[in-house]
PDB file of C-alpha atoms in Angstrom:
ATOM      1  CA  UNK M   1     -10.669 -19.719   9.646  1.00  0.00           C
ATOM      2  CA  UNK M   2      -9.071 -17.355   7.128  1.00  0.00           C
ATOM      3  CA  UNK M   3      -6.246 -15.031   8.156  1.00  0.00           C
ATOM      4  CA  UNK M   4      -6.673 -11.821   6.153  1.00  0.00           C
ATOM      5  CA  UNK M   5      -3.461  -9.796   6.204  1.00  0.00           C
ATOM      6  CA  UNK M   6      -4.815  -6.269   5.971  1.00  0.00           C
ATOM      7  CA  UNK M   7      -3.874  -2.618   6.189  1.00  0.00           C
ATOM      8  CA  UNK M   8      -5.143  -1.477   2.796  1.00  0.00           C
ATOM      9  CA  UNK M   9      -8.410  -0.232   1.323  1.00  0.00           C
ATOM     10  CA  UNK M  10      -8.511  -3.393  -0.759  1.00  0.00           C
ATOM     11  CA  UNK M  11      -8.279  -5.559   2.362  1.00  0.00           C
ATOM     12  CA  UNK M  12     -11.374  -3.808   3.721  1.00  0.00           C
ATOM     13  CA  UNK M  13     -13.241  -4.600   0.491  1.00  0.00           C
ATOM     14  CA  UNK M  14     -12.191  -8.226   0.868  1.00  0.00           C
ATOM     15  CA  UNK M  15     -13.351  -8.176   4.506  1.00  0.00           C
ATOM     16  CA  UNK M  16     -16.759  -6.865   3.423  1.00  0.00           C
ATOM     17  CA  UNK M  17     -17.015  -9.642   0.836  1.00  0.00           C
ATOM     18  CA  UNK M  18     -16.152 -12.310   3.409  1.00  0.00           C
ATOM     19  CA  UNK M  19     -18.527 -10.821   5.988  1.00  0.00           C
ATOM     20  CA  UNK M  20     -21.425 -10.719   3.522  1.00  0.00           C
ATOM     21  CA  UNK M  21     -20.848 -14.388   2.725  1.00  0.00           C
ATOM     22  CA  UNK M  22     -20.502 -15.213   6.443  1.00  0.00           C
ATOM     23  CA  UNK M  23     -17.050 -16.693   5.862  1.00  0.00           C
ATOM     24  CA  UNK M  24     -15.130 -16.695   9.182  1.00  0.00           C
ATOM     25  CA  UNK M  25     -11.936 -14.663   9.133  1.00  0.00           C
ATOM     26  CA  UNK M  26      -9.498 -12.687  11.263  1.00  0.00           C
ATOM     27  CA  UNK M  27      -8.087  -9.467   9.830  1.00  0.00           C
ATOM     28  CA  UNK M  28      -4.637  -8.450  11.042  1.00  0.00           C
ATOM     29  CA  UNK M  29      -3.259  -4.909  11.032  1.00  0.00           C
ATOM     30  CA  UNK M  30      -0.124  -3.301  12.460  1.00  0.00           C
ATOM     31  CA  UNK M  31      -1.385   0.049  13.750  1.00  0.00           C
ATOM     32  CA  UNK M  32      -4.108   1.538  15.934  1.00  0.00           C
ATOM     33  CA  UNK M  33      -5.323   3.513  12.930  1.00  0.00           C
ATOM     34  CA  UNK M  34      -5.570   0.355  10.863  1.00  0.00           C
ATOM     35  CA  UNK M  35      -7.443  -1.416  13.649  1.00  0.00           C
ATOM     36  CA  UNK M  36      -9.929   1.453  13.891  1.00  0.00           C
ATOM     37  CA  UNK M  37     -10.689   1.243  10.173  1.00  0.00           C
ATOM     38  CA  UNK M  38     -10.819  -2.559  10.092  1.00  0.00           C
ATOM     39  CA  UNK M  39     -13.249  -2.736  13.023  1.00  0.00           C
ATOM     40  CA  UNK M  40     -15.932  -1.305  10.729  1.00  0.00           C
ATOM     41  CA  UNK M  41     -15.500  -4.202   8.303  1.00  0.00           C
ATOM     42  CA  UNK M  42     -14.964  -7.268  10.464  1.00  0.00           C
ATOM     43  CA  UNK M  43     -15.656  -8.580  13.959  1.00  0.00           C
ATOM     44  CA  UNK M  44     -12.283 -10.244  14.509  1.00  0.00           C
ATOM     45  CA  UNK M  45      -9.555  -7.634  14.242  1.00  0.00           C
ATOM     46  CA  UNK M  46      -6.110  -8.078  15.734  1.00  0.00           C
ATOM     47  CA  UNK M  47      -3.253  -5.596  15.900  1.00  0.00           C
ATOM     48  CA  UNK M  48      -0.042  -7.566  15.551  1.00  0.00           C
ATOM     49  CA  UNK M  49       3.358  -7.418  13.904  1.00  0.00           C
ATOM     50  CA  UNK M  50       4.038 -10.914  12.639  1.00  0.00           C
ATOM     51  CA  UNK M  51       7.472 -12.498  12.952  1.00  0.00           C
ATOM     52  CA  UNK M  52       8.889 -15.926  12.230  1.00  0.00           C
ATOM     53  CA  UNK M  53       8.432 -16.613  15.944  1.00  0.00           C
ATOM     54  CA  UNK M  54       4.770 -15.685  16.439  1.00  0.00           C
ATOM     55  CA  UNK M  55       3.309 -16.420  12.992  1.00  0.00           C
ATOM     56  CA  UNK M  56       3.276 -20.241  13.266  1.00  0.00           C
ATOM     57  CA  UNK M  57       1.776 -20.263  16.767  1.00  0.00           C
ATOM     58  CA  UNK M  58      -0.873 -17.707  15.758  1.00  0.00           C
ATOM     59  CA  UNK M  59      -1.950 -19.852  12.805  1.00  0.00           C
ATOM     60  CA  UNK M  60      -2.086 -22.982  14.963  1.00  0.00           C
ATOM     61  CA  UNK M  61      -3.911 -21.313  17.862  1.00  0.00           C
ATOM     62  CA  UNK M  62      -6.552 -19.834  15.551  1.00  0.00           C
ATOM     63  CA  UNK M  63      -6.885 -22.882  13.267  1.00  0.00           C
ATOM     64  CA  UNK M  64      -5.983 -20.904  10.151  1.00  0.00           C
ATOM     65  CA  UNK M  65      -6.826 -22.796   6.967  1.00  0.00           C
ATOM     66  CA  UNK M  66      -5.982 -20.076   4.423  1.00  0.00           C
ATOM     67  CA  UNK M  67      -3.677 -17.049   4.442  1.00  0.00           C
ATOM     68  CA  UNK M  68      -5.157 -14.259   2.325  1.00  0.00           C
ATOM     69  CA  UNK M  69      -2.587 -11.524   1.767  1.00  0.00           C
ATOM     70  CA  UNK M  70      -4.125  -8.136   0.941  1.00  0.00           C
ATOM     71  CA  UNK M  71      -1.310  -6.031   2.364  1.00  0.00           C
ATOM     72  CA  UNK M  72       0.208  -3.038   0.593  1.00  0.00           C
ATOM     73  CA  UNK M  73       2.199  -3.929  -2.553  1.00  0.00           C
ATOM     74  CA  UNK M  74       5.267  -2.416  -0.866  1.00  0.00           C
ATOM     75  CA  UNK M  75       4.863  -4.463   2.328  1.00  0.00           C
ATOM     76  CA  UNK M  76       7.419  -6.934   1.026  1.00  0.00           C
ATOM     77  CA  UNK M  77       8.584  -8.190   4.427  1.00  0.00           C
ATOM     78  CA  UNK M  78       5.205  -9.473   5.632  1.00  0.00           C
ATOM     79  CA  UNK M  79       4.315 -10.952   2.227  1.00  0.00           C
ATOM     80  CA  UNK M  80       7.562 -12.925   2.004  1.00  0.00           C
ATOM     81  CA  UNK M  81       7.237 -13.989   5.646  1.00  0.00           C
ATOM     82  CA  UNK M  82       3.683 -15.220   5.053  1.00  0.00           C
ATOM     83  CA  UNK M  83       4.679 -17.100   1.901  1.00  0.00           C
ATOM     84  CA  UNK M  84       7.577 -18.847   3.630  1.00  0.00           C
ATOM     85  CA  UNK M  85       5.668 -19.689   6.819  1.00  0.00           C
ATOM     86  CA  UNK M  86       2.602 -20.883   4.906  1.00  0.00           C
ATOM     87  CA  UNK M  87       4.812 -23.303   3.017  1.00  0.00           C
ATOM     88  CA  UNK M  88       6.299 -24.650   6.265  1.00  0.00           C
ATOM     89  CA  UNK M  89       2.860 -24.962   7.876  1.00  0.00           C
ATOM     90  CA  UNK M  90       1.341 -26.442   4.704  1.00  0.00           C
ATOM     91  CA  UNK M  91      -1.366 -23.756   4.709  1.00  0.00           C
ATOM     92  CA  UNK M  92      -2.561 -22.377   1.339  1.00  0.00           C
ATOM     93  CA  UNK M  93      -1.420 -18.804   0.593  1.00  0.00           C
ATOM     94  CA  UNK M  94      -3.325 -16.462  -1.723  1.00  0.00           C
ATOM     95  CA  UNK M  95      -2.322 -12.954  -2.778  1.00  0.00           C
ATOM     96  CA  UNK M  96      -5.040 -10.376  -3.562  1.00  0.00           C
ATOM     97  CA  UNK M  97      -3.657  -7.570  -5.695  1.00  0.00           C
ATOM     98  CA  UNK M  98      -5.143  -5.499  -8.464  1.00  0.00           C
ATOM     99  CA  UNK M  99      -2.958  -4.904 -11.547  1.00  0.00           C
ATOM    100  CA  UNK M 100      -1.852  -1.486 -12.736  1.00  0.00           C
ATOM    101  CA  UNK M 101      -2.350  -0.182 -16.258  1.00  0.00           C
ATOM    102  CA  UNK M 102      -0.637   2.999 -17.381  1.00  0.00           C
ATOM    103  CA  UNK M 103      -1.085   4.962 -20.564  1.00  0.00           C
ATOM    104  CA  UNK M 104       2.067   5.977 -22.408  1.00  0.00           C
ATOM    105  CA  UNK M 105       3.110   9.476 -21.422  1.00  0.00           C
ATOM    106  CA  UNK M 106       6.452  11.213 -21.810  1.00  0.00           C
ATOM    107  CA  UNK M 107       6.025  12.796 -18.370  1.00  0.00           C
ATOM    108  CA  UNK M 108       5.396   9.434 -16.712  1.00  0.00           C
ATOM    109  CA  UNK M 109       8.634   7.953 -15.408  1.00  0.00           C
ATOM    110  CA  UNK M 110       8.708   4.452 -13.880  1.00  0.00           C
ATOM    111  CA  UNK M 111      11.700   3.578 -11.708  1.00  0.00           C
ATOM    112  CA  UNK M 112      12.659   0.580  -9.606  1.00  0.00           C
ATOM    113  CA  UNK M 113      13.844   2.246  -6.419  1.00  0.00           C
ATOM    114  CA  UNK M 114      14.009   5.370  -4.282  1.00  0.00           C
ATOM    115  CA  UNK M 115      17.650   5.759  -5.298  1.00  0.00           C
ATOM    116  CA  UNK M 116      16.743   5.737  -8.975  1.00  0.00           C
ATOM    117  CA  UNK M 117      14.015   8.309  -8.326  1.00  0.00           C
ATOM    118  CA  UNK M 118      16.505  10.563  -6.531  1.00  0.00           C
ATOM    119  CA  UNK M 119      18.874  10.444  -9.508  1.00  0.00           C
ATOM    120  CA  UNK M 120      16.109  11.965 -11.636  1.00  0.00           C
ATOM    121  CA  UNK M 121      15.041  14.425  -8.941  1.00  0.00           C
ATOM    122  CA  UNK M 122      18.571  15.791  -8.545  1.00  0.00           C
ATOM    123  CA  UNK M 123      18.403  16.940 -12.170  1.00  0.00           C
ATOM    124  CA  UNK M 124      15.061  18.729 -11.701  1.00  0.00           C
ATOM    125  CA  UNK M 125      14.675  22.213 -10.271  1.00  0.00           C
ATOM    126  CA  UNK M 126      11.797  23.288  -8.035  1.00  0.00           C
ATOM    127  CA  UNK M 127       9.550  21.804  -5.365  1.00  0.00           C
ATOM    128  CA  UNK M 128       9.119  18.031  -5.167  1.00  0.00           C
ATOM    129  CA  UNK M 129       5.776  16.639  -3.968  1.00  0.00           C
ATOM    130  CA  UNK M 130       6.194  13.315  -2.179  1.00  0.00           C
ATOM    131  CA  UNK M 131       3.121  11.127  -2.150  1.00  0.00           C
ATOM    132  CA  UNK M 132       5.091   8.184  -0.808  1.00  0.00           C
ATOM    133  CA  UNK M 133       4.289   8.390   2.924  1.00  0.00           C
ATOM    134  CA  UNK M 134       6.406   9.245   5.934  1.00  0.00           C
ATOM    135  CA  UNK M 135       8.530   6.100   6.052  1.00  0.00           C
ATOM    136  CA  UNK M 136      10.910   7.135   3.269  1.00  0.00           C
ATOM    137  CA  UNK M 137      10.540  10.920   3.619  1.00  0.00           C
ATOM    138  CA  UNK M 138      13.654  11.232   5.848  1.00  0.00           C
ATOM    139  CA  UNK M 139      15.732   9.448   3.177  1.00  0.00           C
ATOM    140  CA  UNK M 140      14.511  11.832   0.485  1.00  0.00           C
ATOM    141  CA  UNK M 141      15.372  14.728   2.825  1.00  0.00           C
ATOM    142  CA  UNK M 142      18.908  13.397   3.267  1.00  0.00           C
ATOM    143  CA  UNK M 143      19.457  12.889  -0.450  1.00  0.00           C
ATOM    144  CA  UNK M 144      17.744  15.994  -1.824  1.00  0.00           C
ATOM    145  CA  UNK M 145      17.571  18.490   1.031  1.00  0.00           C
ATOM    146  CA  UNK M 146      14.427  18.912   3.080  1.00  0.00           C
ATOM    147  CA  UNK M 147      13.737  22.438   1.781  1.00  0.00           C
ATOM    148  CA  UNK M 148      12.880  21.094  -1.682  1.00  0.00           C
ATOM    149  CA  UNK M 149      10.219  18.719  -0.400  1.00  0.00           C
ATOM    150  CA  UNK M 150       6.497  18.771   0.293  1.00  0.00           C
ATOM    151  CA  UNK M 151       5.012  15.549   1.648  1.00  0.00           C
ATOM    152  CA  UNK M 152       1.558  14.029   2.033  1.00  0.00           C
ATOM    153  CA  UNK M 153       0.901  11.684   4.957  1.00  0.00           C
ATOM    154  CA  UNK M 154      -1.909  10.318   7.084  1.00  0.00           C
ATOM    155  CA  UNK M 155      -3.146  12.738   9.787  1.00  0.00           C
ATOM    156  CA  UNK M 156      -1.666  10.927  12.786  1.00  0.00           C
ATOM    157  CA  UNK M 157       0.702  12.159  15.488  1.00  0.00           C
ATOM    158  CA  UNK M 158       3.157   9.345  14.707  1.00  0.00           C
ATOM    159  CA  UNK M 159       3.464  10.383  11.062  1.00  0.00           C
ATOM    160  CA  UNK M 160       3.915  14.064  11.861  1.00  0.00           C
ATOM    161  CA  UNK M 161       6.499  13.362  14.574  1.00  0.00           C
ATOM    162  CA  UNK M 162       8.588  11.337  12.130  1.00  0.00           C
ATOM    163  CA  UNK M 163       8.536  14.214   9.641  1.00  0.00           C
ATOM    164  CA  UNK M 164       9.329  16.841  12.273  1.00  0.00           C
ATOM    165  CA  UNK M 165      12.332  14.788  13.360  1.00  0.00           C
ATOM    166  CA  UNK M 166      13.484  14.737   9.728  1.00  0.00           C
ATOM    167  CA  UNK M 167      13.358  18.545   9.534  1.00  0.00           C
ATOM    168  CA  UNK M 168      10.005  19.123   7.854  1.00  0.00           C
ATOM    169  CA  UNK M 169       7.930  22.108   9.008  1.00  0.00           C
ATOM    170  CA  UNK M 170       4.131  22.400   9.026  1.00  0.00           C
ATOM    171  CA  UNK M 171       3.948  24.285   5.719  1.00  0.00           C
ATOM    172  CA  UNK M 172       5.663  21.346   3.997  1.00  0.00           C
ATOM    173  CA  UNK M 173       3.179  18.726   5.188  1.00  0.00           C
ATOM    174  CA  UNK M 174      -0.275  17.777   3.914  1.00  0.00           C
ATOM    175  CA  UNK M 175      -1.648  15.625   6.736  1.00  0.00           C
ATOM    176  CA  UNK M 176      -4.803  14.319   5.127  1.00  0.00           C
ATOM    177  CA  UNK M 177      -6.579  11.030   4.523  1.00  0.00           C
ATOM    178  CA  UNK M 178      -7.721   9.940   1.070  1.00  0.00           C
ATOM    179  CA  UNK M 179      -9.288   9.025  -1.217  1.00  0.00           C
ATOM    180  CA  UNK M 180      -8.117  11.873  -3.416  1.00  0.00           C
ATOM    181  CA  UNK M 181      -9.849  12.875  -6.616  1.00  0.00           C
ATOM    182  CA  UNK M 182      -7.948  14.247  -9.587  1.00  0.00           C
ATOM    183  CA  UNK M 183      -9.296  17.706  -8.751  1.00  0.00           C
ATOM    184  CA  UNK M 184      -8.096  17.542  -5.141  1.00  0.00           C
ATOM    185  CA  UNK M 185      -4.676  16.304  -6.261  1.00  0.00           C
ATOM    186  CA  UNK M 186      -4.445  19.224  -8.655  1.00  0.00           C
ATOM    187  CA  UNK M 187      -5.219  21.707  -5.871  1.00  0.00           C
ATOM    188  CA  UNK M 188      -2.720  20.119  -3.478  1.00  0.00           C
ATOM    189  CA  UNK M 189       0.044  20.003  -6.096  1.00  0.00           C
ATOM    190  CA  UNK M 190      -0.654  23.611  -7.109  1.00  0.00           C
ATOM    191  CA  UNK M 191      -0.733  24.790  -3.486  1.00  0.00           C
ATOM    192  CA  UNK M 192       2.660  23.202  -2.892  1.00  0.00           C
ATOM    193  CA  UNK M 193       3.969  24.744  -6.131  1.00  0.00           C
ATOM    194  CA  UNK M 194       5.095  21.268  -7.138  1.00  0.00           C
ATOM    195  CA  UNK M 195       7.264  20.921 -10.237  1.00  0.00           C
ATOM    196  CA  UNK M 196       7.358  17.120 -10.034  1.00  0.00           C
ATOM    197  CA  UNK M 197       5.420  14.442  -8.122  1.00  0.00           C
ATOM    198  CA  UNK M 198       6.746  11.169  -6.691  1.00  0.00           C
ATOM    199  CA  UNK M 199       4.419   8.297  -5.882  1.00  0.00           C
ATOM    200  CA  UNK M 200       4.464   4.519  -5.565  1.00  0.00           C
ATOM    201  CA  UNK M 201       2.892   1.849  -7.714  1.00  0.00           C
ATOM    202  CA  UNK M 202       0.205   1.269  -5.113  1.00  0.00           C
ATOM    203  CA  UNK M 203      -2.609   0.393  -7.492  1.00  0.00           C
ATOM    204  CA  UNK M 204      -5.967   1.951  -8.247  1.00  0.00           C
ATOM    205  CA  UNK M 205      -7.064   1.837  -4.616  1.00  0.00           C
ATOM    206  CA  UNK M 206      -3.921   3.778  -3.745  1.00  0.00           C
ATOM    207  CA  UNK M 207      -5.097   6.561  -6.048  1.00  0.00           C
ATOM    208  CA  UNK M 208      -2.175   6.362  -8.456  1.00  0.00           C
ATOM    209  CA  UNK M 209      -4.371   6.985 -11.519  1.00  0.00           C
ATOM    210  CA  UNK M 210      -5.761  10.200 -10.008  1.00  0.00           C
ATOM    211  CA  UNK M 211      -2.225  11.418  -9.262  1.00  0.00           C
ATOM    212  CA  UNK M 212      -1.115  10.682 -12.813  1.00  0.00           C
ATOM    213  CA  UNK M 213      -4.161  12.479 -14.234  1.00  0.00           C
ATOM    214  CA  UNK M 214      -3.506  15.512 -12.020  1.00  0.00           C
ATOM    215  CA  UNK M 215       0.101  15.682 -13.200  1.00  0.00           C
ATOM    216  CA  UNK M 216      -1.048  15.439 -16.806  1.00  0.00           C
ATOM    217  CA  UNK M 217      -3.468  18.319 -16.290  1.00  0.00           C
ATOM    218  CA  UNK M 218      -0.725  20.441 -14.725  1.00  0.00           C
ATOM    219  CA  UNK M 219       1.879  19.396 -17.271  1.00  0.00           C
ATOM    220  CA  UNK M 220       4.374  18.209 -14.668  1.00  0.00           C
ATOM    221  CA  UNK M 221       6.303  14.920 -14.500  1.00  0.00           C
ATOM    222  CA  UNK M 222       5.195  12.046 -12.279  1.00  0.00           C
ATOM    223  CA  UNK M 223       7.729   9.505 -11.034  1.00  0.00           C
ATOM    224  CA  UNK M 224       6.295   6.117 -10.068  1.00  0.00           C
ATOM    225  CA  UNK M 225       8.364   3.716  -7.999  1.00  0.00           C
ATOM    226  CA  UNK M 226       7.496   0.208  -9.141  1.00  0.00           C
ATOM    227  CA  UNK M 227       6.212  -2.274  -6.587  1.00  0.00           C
ATOM    228  CA  UNK M 228       8.603  -5.006  -5.453  1.00  0.00           C
ATOM    229  CA  UNK M 229       8.592  -8.089  -7.632  1.00  0.00           C
ATOM    230  CA  UNK M 230       7.533 -11.032  -5.482  1.00  0.00           C
ATOM    231  CA  UNK M 231       6.989 -14.554  -6.745  1.00  0.00           C
ATOM    232  CA  UNK M 232       3.518 -15.133  -5.296  1.00  0.00           C
ATOM    233  CA  UNK M 233       2.470 -18.820  -5.258  1.00  0.00           C
ATOM    234  CA  UNK M 234      -1.135 -17.925  -6.108  1.00  0.00           C
ATOM    235  CA  UNK M 235      -2.735 -14.566  -6.881  1.00  0.00           C
ATOM    236  CA  UNK M 236      -6.151 -13.152  -7.763  1.00  0.00           C
ATOM    237  CA  UNK M 237      -6.770  -9.625  -8.996  1.00  0.00           C
ATOM    238  CA  UNK M 238     -10.484  -9.070  -8.425  1.00  0.00           C
ATOM    239  CA  UNK M 239     -13.220  -9.859  -5.925  1.00  0.00           C
ATOM    240  CA  UNK M 240     -14.837 -12.098  -8.541  1.00  0.00           C
ATOM    241  CA  UNK M 241     -11.623 -14.119  -8.910  1.00  0.00           C
ATOM    242  CA  UNK M 242     -11.351 -14.302  -5.126  1.00  0.00           C
ATOM    243  CA  UNK M 243     -14.882 -15.683  -4.798  1.00  0.00           C
ATOM    244  CA  UNK M 244     -14.193 -18.286  -7.492  1.00  0.00           C
ATOM    245  CA  UNK M 245     -10.982 -19.394  -5.755  1.00  0.00           C
ATOM    246  CA  UNK M 246     -12.708 -19.728  -2.387  1.00  0.00           C
ATOM    247  CA  UNK M 247     -15.609 -21.659  -3.928  1.00  0.00           C
ATOM    248  CA  UNK M 248     -13.251 -24.061  -5.670  1.00  0.00           C
ATOM    249  CA  UNK M 249     -11.339 -24.621  -2.428  1.00  0.00           C
ATOM    250  CA  UNK M 250     -14.430 -25.017  -0.229  1.00  0.00           C
ATOM    251  CA  UNK M 251     -13.787 -21.833   1.722  1.00  0.00           C
ATOM    252  CA  UNK M 252     -16.895 -19.983   0.532  1.00  0.00           C
TER     253      UNK M 252
END
């Protein structure tokens, strides 16, 4: 049995690939919304927040033979937990993550942290469009002032409550689910009167290329927060590479 650590669009593509090949797997997610999406791509879906306490017993109880990590590039905690626990349990660990390729652009600014992004944003006048989710929005509000911000989040009550608690009002929130085309990004950025956009290095499935293209069309800067650097034991970056790995390891 494969444990597919999910919660991303890419994990759903992996689930479809495994389902088509009739490879048995369990896909784990951490939210009701994630479970609802995953249920359309796999029969065995479990909503669980893994810890050092429950991860080993889960793997033993479900006879996990491979841990396939397709979580968000910024989900550092679960990736490092899975790597460490897999090593202890002597279970193979494989990371699925597509690489990013950016064209050189003077308006494209790559930074390593939220704090570094804020240092740039403090020197810029005008509305800031946050395409970084609700988790860090309160921190941006504290550092930059909530009035300067416009944020895009998933259309769930939990997300909106978090933003309301941080001082955001309805006119500052785009509660909408992707994918987002370049054209839609342009309209959203224009509607918010954005003078600069902040996003994360979430990969092509996270729509980062469409955000960059929209910023280029509008002539506004785009700040990209680089994904955490994790020393993955093994990694593949395409469905073809994944299939080859599974075939070579008798999992296909």
